[in-house]
Amino acid sequence: MINISIIGVTGSIGTQAIELIRSNKDKYNIVGVSAHKNIVKLIEIVEEFSVKHVAVTDKESYNSINKILKEKNIKCNVYYGIDGLTKISTLPEAQTVLTSVVGMVGLVPTIEAIRAGKNIALANKETLVVAGEIVMQEAKRNNVQILPVDSEHSAIFQCLQGNNMNSLSKVLLTASGGPFRGRTYEDISKVSLEEALKHPKWNMGKKITIDSATLMNKGLEVIEAHWLFDCPYDSIEVIVHPESIIHSMVQYTDGSVIAQLGMPDMILPIQYAFNYPKRDKCFVQELDLFQIGKLTFEKPDRSTFKCLNLAYEAGKKGSFYPTILNAANEAAVDLFLKRQISFVNIAELIEESLNLFSYSEPLSISRIIDVDKEIKDYIYGKIL
Ligand code: NDP
Ligand code: MG
């Protein structure tokens, strides 16, 4: 039996994790879960899996969940806010924590889960983007394994098994290219929210779907790979692979390339992270290469999709630049989702923030939180 806490259980990754857990209730036990606003779904999960601890981060939803639980006579402990998320991620009975909240709100609960010695199944990439150095140091110090759930990083992690890191020459990070692959800058300056939300291969939360359309998702993943695999930025190459069958590859010094392939289904990396180092049978449809027929590769169009270069630059500069990049992106994507800015404004606002702000003090969690707020205030202040 594996005891699991899930922060962000109501989202796309959380829902797929629930599907996996439901398929093998003898193996997995849910000890704590969190949601932001979707308390209807949260309560369904609490009832189905008899969860004893929940956290809600939105104030109004927190106020109403207590009332509903009382009416339904469901007994469980309810916590609020970031402290509540941290309570769920550090429950003494939890062995593994799935971090599937969206955005840098996952930072503190993840750090505290590491300090409490939990295995981390990490979907929440923003945490590694803003504080990769601190997260990886804490993981090392506490002898904690960070198991990537992001499909590309799960693939890289699998390709690295049994090999010596000193022989690694390149990480080849694959990208679907998103809904606007092949379009010109003029084209993408006119796209609508609805078009941007139509991802060709993956069904995901809104924020990551927009990140995939701008290629910022790939940029964030470059920074994530840098920290997870201690790999220099110049050795991480992005390859557009529209079929999304190869989830990423690594190249060794002898020129040999090892790839991980599978159906584009997040259940697979979630299951691998929960069971590592073992492999379990999975209900996901098996890959049929004859049916797929061919796999293709292209270079990313970095002049049209500016976010990829911005992420490389911020990552290479280090310090608080990835925090500025991430905060500006979170705020700009939120404004785009609210139809207050255009698609290309997202990259413009991020570039402007990276040029305008700089911080020279040492990196710390509390300063990352301050900088995140300062950048978001700046972006919202400009538009609202
Ligand atoms: P979703 O938007 O579908 O879900 C986000 C989850 O976080 C929900 O449970 C939501 O609660 C909760 N949440 C939202 N806002 C807050 C907040 N302010 N404070 C606390 N919790 C909040 O996102 P995804 O599942 O798509 O993505 C989650 C993470 O996983 C992201 O970091 C993403 O980059 C990463 N990821 C996702 C993949 C995917 O296929 N979806 C693939 C690889 C990585 P509620 O529903 O109640 O609002
Ligand atoms: Mg990914």
Coordinates of C-alpha atoms and ligand atoms in Angstrom, one line a residue:
M1 CA 0.0 0.0 0.0
I2 CA 1.3 3.5 -0.9
N3 CA 0.0 6.4 1.1
I4 CA -0.4 9.4 -1.1
S5 CA -1.2 13.1 -0.6
I6 CA -2.2 15.1 -3.7
I7 CA -2.1 18.9 -3.7
G8 CA -4.2 20.1 -6.7
V9 CA -6.4 17.0 -6.8
T10 CA -9.2 18.6 -8.9
G11 CA -7.1 19.6 -11.9
S12 CA -6.1 17.7 -15.0
I13 CA -3.1 15.9 -13.4
G14 CA -5.0 15.4 -10.1
T15 CA -8.0 13.8 -12.0
Q16 CA -5.7 11.4 -13.9
A17 CA -4.0 10.4 -10.7
I18 CA -7.4 9.7 -9.2
E19 CA -8.3 7.5 -12.2
L20 CA -5.1 5.6 -11.7
I21 CA -5.7 5.2 -8.0
R22 CA -9.3 4.1 -8.6
S23 CA -8.0 1.3 -10.8
N24 CA -6.0 -0.2 -8.0
K25 CA -7.5 0.7 -4.6
D26 CA -5.6 -2.2 -2.9
K27 CA -2.3 -0.6 -3.9
Y28 CA -2.9 3.2 -3.3
N29 CA -4.4 5.0 -0.4
I30 CA -5.1 8.7 -0.4
V31 CA -4.4 10.4 2.9
G32 CA -4.8 14.1 2.0
V33 CA -6.0 16.2 -0.9
S34 CA -6.3 19.9 -1.8
A35 CA -8.4 22.1 -4.2
H36 CA -8.7 25.8 -4.8
K37 CA -12.4 26.4 -5.8
N38 CA -13.8 23.1 -7.1
I39 CA -15.2 21.9 -3.8
V40 CA -17.9 19.8 -5.4
K41 CA -15.3 17.6 -7.0
L42 CA -13.1 17.7 -3.9
I43 CA -16.0 16.4 -1.7
E44 CA -16.7 13.6 -4.3
I45 CA -13.1 12.5 -3.9
V46 CA -13.2 12.7 -0.1
E47 CA -16.4 10.6 0.0
E48 CA -15.1 8.0 -2.5
F49 CA -11.7 7.5 -0.9
S50 CA -12.6 8.3 2.7
V51 CA -9.9 11.0 2.8
K52 CA -9.3 12.3 6.3
H53 CA -7.4 15.6 5.5
V54 CA -8.3 18.3 3.0
A55 CA -7.1 21.8 2.2
V56 CA -8.9 24.6 0.4
T57 CA -7.0 27.6 -0.8
D58 CA -9.8 29.9 -1.9
K59 CA -11.4 31.7 1.1
E60 CA -15.0 31.6 0.0
S61 CA -14.7 27.9 -1.0
Y62 CA -13.1 27.2 2.4
N63 CA -16.0 28.9 4.2
S64 CA -18.6 26.8 2.3
I65 CA -16.9 23.4 2.4
N66 CA -17.2 23.2 6.2
K67 CA -20.9 23.8 5.9
I68 CA -21.4 21.1 3.2
L69 CA -19.3 18.5 5.0
K70 CA -21.4 19.1 8.2
E71 CA -24.7 18.7 6.2
K72 CA -23.4 15.5 4.6
N73 CA -22.1 14.3 8.0
I74 CA -18.6 13.7 6.5
K75 CA -15.9 13.7 9.1
C76 CA -12.5 15.1 7.9
N77 CA -10.1 17.8 8.9
V78 CA -10.2 20.9 6.8
Y79 CA -7.3 23.3 6.5
Y80 CA -7.0 26.7 4.7
G81 CA -4.5 28.5 2.4
I82 CA -0.8 27.8 1.9
D83 CA -0.5 26.6 5.4
G84 CA -3.3 24.1 4.6
L85 CA -1.5 23.0 1.4
T86 CA 1.7 22.5 3.5
K87 CA -0.3 20.5 6.1
I88 CA -1.4 18.1 3.3
S89 CA 2.0 17.8 1.8
T90 CA 3.6 17.0 5.2
L91 CA 1.1 14.6 6.7
P92 CA 3.0 12.1 8.8
E93 CA 1.2 9.2 7.2
A94 CA 2.0 10.3 3.6
Q95 CA 4.9 8.5 1.8
T96 CA 4.5 10.2 -1.6
V97 CA 3.2 13.7 -2.4
L98 CA 1.9 14.4 -5.9
T99 CA 2.4 18.2 -6.5
S100 CA -0.2 19.0 -9.1
V101 CA -1.2 22.5 -8.2
V102 CA -0.7 25.1 -11.0
G103 CA 1.8 27.9 -10.5
M104 CA 4.4 28.9 -8.0
V105 CA 1.9 28.4 -5.1
G106 CA 3.4 24.9 -5.0
L107 CA 6.7 26.2 -3.8
V108 CA 6.4 26.2 0.0
P109 CA 4.4 23.0 0.3
T110 CA 6.9 21.2 -1.9
I111 CA 9.9 22.5 0.0
E112 CA 8.3 21.5 3.3
A113 CA 7.3 18.0 1.9
I114 CA 11.0 17.5 1.0
R115 CA 12.1 18.6 4.5
A116 CA 9.6 16.1 5.9
G117 CA 11.3 13.4 3.9
K118 CA 8.4 12.6 1.4
N119 CA 8.9 11.2 -2.0
I120 CA 7.9 13.9 -4.5
A121 CA 6.0 13.1 -7.6
L122 CA 6.5 16.5 -9.2
A123 CA 4.1 17.8 -11.8
N124 CA 4.2 21.5 -10.6
K125 CA 7.1 22.6 -12.8
E126 CA 6.8 26.3 -11.7
T127 CA 8.4 25.3 -8.4
L128 CA 11.5 24.1 -10.0
V129 CA 11.6 27.0 -12.4
V130 CA 11.7 29.6 -9.6
A131 CA 13.7 27.7 -7.0
G132 CA 15.3 24.7 -8.7
E133 CA 18.6 25.3 -6.9
I134 CA 17.1 25.4 -3.4
V135 CA 14.7 22.5 -4.2
M136 CA 17.4 20.2 -5.4
Q137 CA 19.8 21.1 -2.5
E138 CA 17.0 20.3 0.0
A139 CA 16.2 17.1 -1.8
K140 CA 19.9 16.0 -1.6
R141 CA 20.2 17.1 2.1
N142 CA 17.1 15.2 3.1
N143 CA 17.8 12.2 0.8
V144 CA 14.6 12.7 -1.0
Q145 CA 13.9 11.5 -4.5
I146 CA 12.2 14.0 -6.9
L147 CA 10.3 11.9 -9.4
P148 CA 9.3 13.9 -12.5
V149 CA 5.7 13.6 -13.7
D150 CA 6.1 16.0 -16.6
S151 CA 6.2 13.5 -19.5
E152 CA 9.4 14.8 -21.0
H153 CA 11.3 14.7 -17.7
S154 CA 9.9 11.3 -16.9
A155 CA 11.2 10.2 -20.3
I156 CA 14.7 11.7 -19.6
F157 CA 14.8 10.2 -16.1
Q158 CA 14.0 6.8 -17.6
C159 CA 16.6 7.2 -20.4
L160 CA 19.2 8.0 -17.8
Q161 CA 18.7 4.8 -15.8
G162 CA 21.7 2.6 -15.6
N163 CA 24.0 5.1 -17.3
N164 CA 26.8 7.3 -16.0
M165 CA 25.8 11.0 -15.9
N166 CA 29.5 11.8 -16.9
S167 CA 28.8 10.3 -20.3
L168 CA 25.7 12.5 -21.0
S169 CA 26.3 14.8 -23.9
K170 CA 22.8 16.2 -24.6
V171 CA 19.2 16.2 -23.5
L172 CA 16.8 16.2 -26.5
L173 CA 13.6 17.7 -25.1
T174 CA 10.7 17.0 -27.5
A175 CA 7.8 19.5 -28.0
S176 CA 4.5 19.0 -29.8
G177 CA 4.8 22.5 -31.2
G178 CA 1.3 23.5 -29.9
P179 CA -1.8 24.6 -31.9
F180 CA 0.1 27.3 -33.8
R181 CA 3.0 25.3 -35.2
G182 CA 4.0 26.6 -38.6
R183 CA 2.2 29.9 -38.2
T184 CA 3.9 33.3 -38.8
Y185 CA 4.2 36.1 -36.2
E186 CA 1.5 38.0 -38.1
D187 CA -0.8 35.0 -37.8
I188 CA -0.4 34.5 -34.1
S189 CA -0.9 38.2 -33.4
K190 CA -4.5 37.7 -34.4
V191 CA -5.4 34.3 -32.7
S192 CA -8.3 34.0 -30.3
L193 CA -8.4 32.5 -26.8
E194 CA -10.5 29.6 -28.1
E195 CA -7.9 28.8 -30.8
A196 CA -5.1 29.0 -28.2
L197 CA -6.9 26.6 -25.9
K198 CA -7.2 23.9 -28.6
H199 CA -4.1 21.8 -28.0
P200 CA -3.5 19.2 -30.8
K201 CA -2.3 16.3 -28.5
W202 CA -2.9 16.9 -24.8
N203 CA -5.9 17.7 -22.7
M204 CA -4.6 19.8 -19.9
G205 CA -5.4 22.7 -17.5
K206 CA -5.9 26.1 -19.1
K207 CA -2.6 27.7 -17.9
I208 CA -0.3 25.0 -19.3
T209 CA -2.4 24.8 -22.5
I210 CA -1.6 28.5 -23.2
D211 CA 2.0 27.9 -22.2
S212 CA 2.1 25.2 -24.8
A213 CA 0.7 27.5 -27.4
T214 CA 3.4 30.2 -26.7
L215 CA 6.2 27.6 -26.3
M216 CA 6.7 29.0 -22.8
N217 CA 5.8 25.5 -21.5
K218 CA 8.9 24.2 -23.3
G219 CA 10.9 27.1 -22.0
L220 CA 9.9 26.3 -18.4
E221 CA 10.7 22.6 -19.1
V222 CA 14.2 23.6 -20.2
I223 CA 14.8 25.2 -16.8
E224 CA 13.1 22.2 -15.1
A225 CA 15.5 19.8 -17.0
H226 CA 18.5 22.0 -16.1
W227 CA 17.8 21.5 -12.4
L228 CA 16.5 18.0 -12.3
F229 CA 19.4 16.5 -14.3
D230 CA 22.1 19.0 -13.5
C231 CA 22.5 19.7 -17.2
P232 CA 24.0 22.9 -18.7
Y233 CA 21.6 25.0 -20.8
D234 CA 23.7 24.6 -23.9
S235 CA 23.3 20.9 -23.7
I236 CA 19.5 21.0 -23.7
E237 CA 18.1 21.0 -27.2
V238 CA 14.4 21.5 -28.0
I239 CA 13.1 19.3 -30.9
V240 CA 9.6 19.8 -32.3
H241 CA 8.0 16.3 -32.7
P242 CA 4.3 16.8 -33.5
E243 CA 3.2 13.2 -33.0
S244 CA 4.2 13.3 -29.3
I245 CA 5.2 9.7 -29.2
I246 CA 8.8 10.2 -28.3
H247 CA 8.6 11.9 -24.9
S248 CA 12.2 13.0 -24.9
M249 CA 15.7 11.5 -25.5
V250 CA 19.3 11.7 -24.2
Q251 CA 22.4 11.6 -26.2
Y252 CA 25.6 10.1 -24.8
T253 CA 29.3 11.0 -25.6
D254 CA 29.6 8.0 -27.9
G255 CA 26.8 9.5 -30.1
S256 CA 24.2 6.9 -28.9
V257 CA 20.7 8.3 -28.5
I258 CA 18.2 6.7 -26.1
A259 CA 14.5 7.6 -26.4
Q260 CA 11.4 6.9 -24.3
L261 CA 8.3 6.3 -26.4
G262 CA 4.7 5.8 -25.3
M263 CA 1.1 6.9 -25.9
P264 CA 0.6 10.6 -25.1
D265 CA -1.2 9.9 -21.8
M266 CA -0.2 11.4 -18.4
I267 CA -1.3 8.2 -16.5
L268 CA 2.0 6.6 -17.6
P269 CA 4.4 9.1 -16.0
I270 CA 2.2 9.5 -12.9
Q271 CA 2.2 5.7 -12.5
Y272 CA 6.0 5.5 -13.0
A273 CA 6.6 8.2 -10.4
F274 CA 4.3 6.5 -7.9
N275 CA 6.0 3.1 -8.4
Y276 CA 9.6 3.9 -9.1
P277 CA 11.9 1.9 -9.3
K278 CA 9.3 -0.8 -10.0
R279 CA 7.1 -0.9 -13.1
D280 CA 3.5 -1.9 -12.9
K281 CA 0.9 -3.1 -15.5
C282 CA -1.0 -0.1 -16.9
F283 CA -4.5 0.1 -18.4
V284 CA -3.4 2.8 -21.0
Q285 CA -3.7 1.6 -24.6
E286 CA -0.3 0.1 -25.7
L287 CA 1.7 1.9 -28.4
D288 CA 1.2 0.5 -31.9
L289 CA 4.0 1.8 -34.0
F290 CA 2.5 0.3 -37.2
Q291 CA -0.6 2.4 -36.7
I292 CA 1.5 5.5 -36.0
G293 CA 3.6 4.9 -39.1
K294 CA 6.1 7.7 -39.0
L295 CA 7.7 10.1 -36.5
T296 CA 8.8 13.5 -37.7
F297 CA 11.0 16.2 -36.2
E298 CA 11.5 20.0 -36.8
K299 CA 13.4 22.9 -35.4
P300 CA 11.3 25.2 -33.2
D301 CA 10.5 28.6 -34.7
R302 CA 12.2 30.8 -32.1
S303 CA 11.6 34.1 -33.8
T304 CA 7.8 33.7 -33.9
F305 CA 7.5 32.0 -30.5
K306 CA 9.7 34.3 -28.5
C307 CA 9.0 32.7 -25.1
L308 CA 11.4 29.9 -25.7
N309 CA 14.4 32.2 -26.0
L310 CA 13.3 34.3 -23.1
A311 CA 13.2 31.2 -20.9
Y312 CA 16.7 30.1 -22.1
E313 CA 18.0 33.6 -21.4
A314 CA 16.4 33.8 -17.9
G315 CA 17.6 30.3 -17.1
K316 CA 21.2 31.1 -18.1
K317 CA 21.3 34.4 -16.2
G318 CA 20.0 32.5 -13.1
S319 CA 19.4 34.2 -9.8
F320 CA 15.9 35.8 -9.7
Y321 CA 15.5 35.9 -13.5
P322 CA 13.5 32.6 -13.7
T323 CA 11.2 34.0 -11.0
I324 CA 10.7 37.2 -13.0
L325 CA 10.0 35.1 -16.1
N326 CA 7.6 32.8 -14.3
A327 CA 5.7 35.5 -12.5
A328 CA 5.3 37.7 -15.6
N329 CA 4.1 34.6 -17.5
E330 CA 1.6 33.6 -14.8
A331 CA 0.1 37.1 -14.7
A332 CA 0.2 37.6 -18.5
V333 CA -1.5 34.2 -19.1
D334 CA -4.1 35.0 -16.5
L335 CA -4.8 38.3 -18.3
F336 CA -5.0 36.5 -21.7
L337 CA -7.4 34.0 -20.2
K338 CA -9.6 36.9 -19.1
R339 CA -9.4 38.4 -22.6
Q340 CA -7.6 41.5 -21.4
I341 CA -4.5 41.2 -23.5
S342 CA -3.7 39.6 -26.9
F343 CA -1.7 36.3 -27.4
V344 CA 1.5 38.1 -28.5
N345 CA 1.2 40.5 -25.5
I346 CA 2.2 37.6 -23.3
A347 CA 5.8 37.4 -24.6
E348 CA 6.0 41.2 -24.8
L349 CA 5.1 41.6 -21.1
I350 CA 7.6 38.9 -20.1
E351 CA 10.4 40.5 -22.1
E352 CA 9.6 43.9 -20.6
S353 CA 9.7 42.5 -17.1
L354 CA 13.0 40.8 -17.6
N355 CA 14.5 44.0 -19.0
L356 CA 13.1 46.2 -16.2
F357 CA 13.7 44.2 -13.1
S358 CA 16.9 42.9 -11.5
Y359 CA 17.8 41.7 -8.1
S360 CA 21.3 41.1 -6.8
E361 CA 20.8 39.6 -3.3
P362 CA 21.2 35.8 -2.6
L363 CA 18.3 33.5 -3.6
S364 CA 16.0 32.6 -0.8
I365 CA 12.4 31.3 -0.6
S366 CA 11.1 34.4 1.1
R367 CA 12.7 36.7 -1.5
I368 CA 11.4 34.6 -4.4
I369 CA 7.9 35.0 -2.9
D370 CA 8.4 38.8 -2.7
V371 CA 9.8 39.1 -6.2
D372 CA 7.0 37.0 -7.6
K373 CA 4.5 39.4 -6.0
E374 CA 6.3 42.5 -7.2
I375 CA 6.4 41.3 -10.8
K376 CA 2.7 40.2 -10.8
D377 CA 1.6 43.6 -9.2
Y378 CA 3.6 45.4 -11.9
I379 CA 1.9 43.4 -14.8
Y380 CA -1.6 43.6 -13.3
G381 CA -1.0 47.3 -12.5
K382 CA -0.2 48.0 -16.1
I383 CA -3.3 46.4 -17.5
L384 CA -6.1 46.6 -15.0
Ligands
NDP1 P1 -5.2 22.5 -13.7 O1 -5.5 23.9 -13.9 O2 -6.1 21.5 -14.4 O3 -5.4 22.2 -12.1 C1 -4.7 23.0 -11.2 C2 -5.0 22.5 -9.8 O4 -4.4 23.4 -8.8 C3 -6.5 22.3 -9.4 O5 -6.6 21.4 -8.4 C4 -6.8 23.7 -8.8 O6 -7.9 23.7 -7.9 C5 -5.5 24.0 -8.1 N1 -5.3 25.5 -8.0 C6 -5.6 26.4 -8.9 N2 -5.2 27.7 -8.4 C7 -4.7 27.5 -7.2 C8 -4.2 28.3 -6.2 N3 -4.1 29.6 -6.4 N4 -3.8 27.8 -5.0 C9 -3.8 26.4 -4.8 N5 -4.3 25.6 -5.7 C10 -4.7 26.1 -6.9 O7 -3.7 22.3 -14.0 P2 -3.0 21.0 -14.5 O8 -3.4 19.8 -13.8 O9 -3.0 21.0 -16.0 O10 -1.4 21.3 -14.1 C11 -1.0 21.2 -12.8 C12 0.6 21.3 -12.8 O11 1.1 20.2 -13.5 C13 1.1 22.6 -13.6 O12 2.2 23.0 -12.9 C14 1.4 22.0 -14.9 O13 2.5 22.8 -15.5 C15 1.9 20.6 -14.6 N6 1.7 19.7 -15.7 C16 0.5 19.4 -16.2 C17 0.4 18.5 -17.3 C18 -1.0 18.2 -17.8 O14 -1.1 17.3 -18.7 N7 -2.0 18.8 -17.4 C19 1.5 17.9 -17.9 C20 2.8 18.2 -17.3 C21 2.9 19.1 -16.2 P3 -9.4 24.0 -8.5 O15 -9.7 22.9 -9.5 O16 -10.3 23.8 -7.2 O17 -9.5 25.4 -9.0
MG2 MG 5.6 18.4 -20.5

